[in-house]
């Protein structure tokens, strides 16, 4: 194809052709000639040659800029469809009329359906009252602004009208300013300063954790079995193959039961040395029958696996595990490994974790890291991945290396059964049975190890509804546990440092203070200071320190750096759910005992492929898999997915929408005081609450 434009170069000119393809079909393909060796080497110092080279390079630069402009125009054209889709999604939410108040009562064995409606709506009522007051004050301030009452930045000095007080409105506004200065600003400023102090303390704690992680990386500190690197797990003499009990608790999780059972049955461990318990708490007969059929299929293939179904399903997951540990044959086993229904361990999982117990009688728990098969599914999963990467690589790894204690994650861990028994076993007193047993084991002197290089694949919640319920349980349970175990911590025979770490750092600072100041400071106090400008929040509190903390949080997941701003805004948005859960757990309100199984999507992963490839090895009497049976399984899976999609829906979350209106109202008020950083923060944070309130951040259902 001949070039469309003649650059004034002879046909004999030799260069490197560069082909540029325009995405717009109305544009043609343009062939540009790159610089040749003669262009790069100045052999003729005459001005004519230099001018010729400059002219050609200028033309090439012009076309590169045109290409960039064309791409930018293409991006701009995509804004209209995106905006149209956004408006359509909002219309669907409003037309359906579904809100979080309609169907929050879907629990497992109890939950919000048992909650007092008065308790349930108290927090939302407070937010609505605050919103109505802010709208009224905004109208009041706008009228005052146009009548000459101005505040000037940066010290927010009040400028009264030059003509003095003339009418009733000016008299009322003057009295309102006096009330603000004398009665509202001092206590609000005190509360602001208190939250800033908590904010700084928590920021220092996070910085220390990051420094500890850097030190571990720098020194290459890594847990090593006492047998050393020379431990040969394959040899008969040096091999360490104790009896291991593997438990898979599940409840109505028909999307993931096949892949988890297959992954566990393919663990590389002597068949006579481990037993698999499938602990089914499903109340759906169809799901229970499917799980039982899957267990029977693996039994026929030679796996040492049992199916257990409770008739009386008390105590949620803790009750399920406690019931399984009461079996008579458990006394023959030394260790127990727990995998939730969506977890898919690699075949060498036990070989990487169990050897750490050898010749280490003080070790009670070996915890593996989680990895996620759907971390790039949508924006919500990407933001969750940032949080959990920091939790594992920084929090748990640092606590494991320096104090041998961290909260058990409830799955992908190996326990010494003796440690469980000495600590009192599984208790159903809270919704965080994993943290409960970890705290009691630590008080009894047991040590923990976290393996950052041993990963177990699982799923992240893809919908905001599922993530919200999960976070509610994760933040209400620790406060329940804190109330119950505080006397035991004070009376335990452990060092003062360990008591300080558990009470102040583990519970108060990271479980109570963090959600408290995040919600109070950025969602309540900051909007209030816009209407009471005599109380100020420094710009470094609103912008710089949160940006630094977000940067530190995102370091363990460097590929997520483009999402640092959405991460900061989303964490503040989630503070309303975490704060509500924290208060519920601390004061034992109805929703504190809510247990909702996190919804799974059944995403395939490398673990699925491994199990499918290795499955024919266990089959007897045939050399090839049954294709008809596999087709039938695929058909049933597609029917289940289709049925599940019909039941899915997006809905609106009223607390988040009310806070969105509150923050946007406060941002409008900040314009009257010319507070730039505060305005932008409130504006973007309000938009973030709006997107979450309309359920536009996670899985979208048409």
PDB file of C-alpha atoms in Angstrom, residues 361-365 403-406 415-427 429 435-448 485 487-495 498-499 502:
ATOM      1  CA  UNK A 361       6.055 -28.933  70.717  1.00  0.00           C
ATOM      2  CA  UNK A 362       5.103 -25.293  71.446  1.00  0.00           C
ATOM      3  CA  UNK A 363       3.680 -24.754  67.958  1.00  0.00           C
ATOM      4  CA  UNK A 364      -0.110 -24.871  67.863  1.00  0.00           C
ATOM      5  CA  UNK A 365      -1.032 -23.397  64.452  1.00  0.00           C
ATOM      6  CA  UNK A 403       5.348 -12.216  68.668  1.00  0.00           C
ATOM      7  CA  UNK A 404       4.203 -15.634  67.323  1.00  0.00           C
ATOM      8  CA  UNK A 405       0.550 -14.584  67.516  1.00  0.00           C
ATOM      9  CA  UNK A 406      -2.129 -13.491  65.051  1.00  0.00           C
ATOM     10  CA  UNK A 415      -3.978 -27.004  64.117  1.00  0.00           C
ATOM     11  CA  UNK A 416      -2.385 -29.323  66.627  1.00  0.00           C
ATOM     12  CA  UNK A 417      -5.412 -31.090  68.105  1.00  0.00           C
ATOM     13  CA  UNK A 418      -3.818 -30.965  71.563  1.00  0.00           C
ATOM     14  CA  UNK A 419      -3.737 -27.151  71.352  1.00  0.00           C
ATOM     15  CA  UNK A 420      -7.437 -27.069  70.479  1.00  0.00           C
ATOM     16  CA  UNK A 421      -8.348 -29.343  73.367  1.00  0.00           C
ATOM     17  CA  UNK A 422      -6.244 -27.496  75.955  1.00  0.00           C
ATOM     18  CA  UNK A 423      -7.755 -24.178  74.847  1.00  0.00           C
ATOM     19  CA  UNK A 424     -11.334 -25.376  75.343  1.00  0.00           C
ATOM     20  CA  UNK A 425     -12.189 -26.408  71.789  1.00  0.00           C
ATOM     21  CA  UNK A 426     -14.614 -24.645  69.485  1.00  0.00           C
ATOM     22  CA  UNK A 427     -17.119 -22.323  71.205  1.00  0.00           C
ATOM     23  CA  UNK A 429     -20.350 -17.737  71.809  1.00  0.00           C
ATOM     24  CA  UNK A 435     -10.338 -15.560  66.413  1.00  0.00           C
ATOM     25  CA  UNK A 436     -11.816 -16.905  69.630  1.00  0.00           C
ATOM     26  CA  UNK A 437      -9.817 -20.157  69.548  1.00  0.00           C
ATOM     27  CA  UNK A 438      -6.652 -18.273  68.518  1.00  0.00           C
ATOM     28  CA  UNK A 439      -6.887 -15.891  71.494  1.00  0.00           C
ATOM     29  CA  UNK A 440      -7.497 -18.727  73.970  1.00  0.00           C
ATOM     30  CA  UNK A 441      -4.656 -20.780  72.520  1.00  0.00           C
ATOM     31  CA  UNK A 442      -2.286 -17.820  72.802  1.00  0.00           C
ATOM     32  CA  UNK A 443      -3.274 -17.314  76.430  1.00  0.00           C
ATOM     33  CA  UNK A 444      -2.368 -20.965  77.047  1.00  0.00           C
ATOM     34  CA  UNK A 445       1.135 -20.394  75.663  1.00  0.00           C
ATOM     35  CA  UNK A 446       0.817 -21.873  72.167  1.00  0.00           C
ATOM     36  CA  UNK A 447       2.772 -20.265  69.315  1.00  0.00           C
ATOM     37  CA  UNK A 448       1.663 -19.615  65.744  1.00  0.00           C
ATOM     38  CA  UNK A 485     -12.248 -12.598  76.936  1.00  0.00           C
ATOM     39  CA  UNK A 487     -11.103 -10.918  82.138  1.00  0.00           C
ATOM     40  CA  UNK A 488      -9.228 -13.991  80.870  1.00  0.00           C
ATOM     41  CA  UNK A 489      -6.546 -11.812  79.269  1.00  0.00           C
ATOM     42  CA  UNK A 490      -6.036  -9.828  82.470  1.00  0.00           C
ATOM     43  CA  UNK A 491      -5.762 -13.002  84.561  1.00  0.00           C
ATOM     44  CA  UNK A 492      -3.616 -14.987  82.090  1.00  0.00           C
ATOM     45  CA  UNK A 493      -0.073 -15.961  83.064  1.00  0.00           C
ATOM     46  CA  UNK A 494       1.583 -14.202  80.153  1.00  0.00           C
ATOM     47  CA  UNK A 495       3.939 -11.231  80.007  1.00  0.00           C
ATOM     48  CA  UNK A 498       1.683  -9.730  75.453  1.00  0.00           C
ATOM     49  CA  UNK A 499      -1.303  -8.481  77.464  1.00  0.00           C
ATOM     50  CA  UNK A 502      -3.620  -8.202  72.797  1.00  0.00           C
TER      51      UNK A 502
END
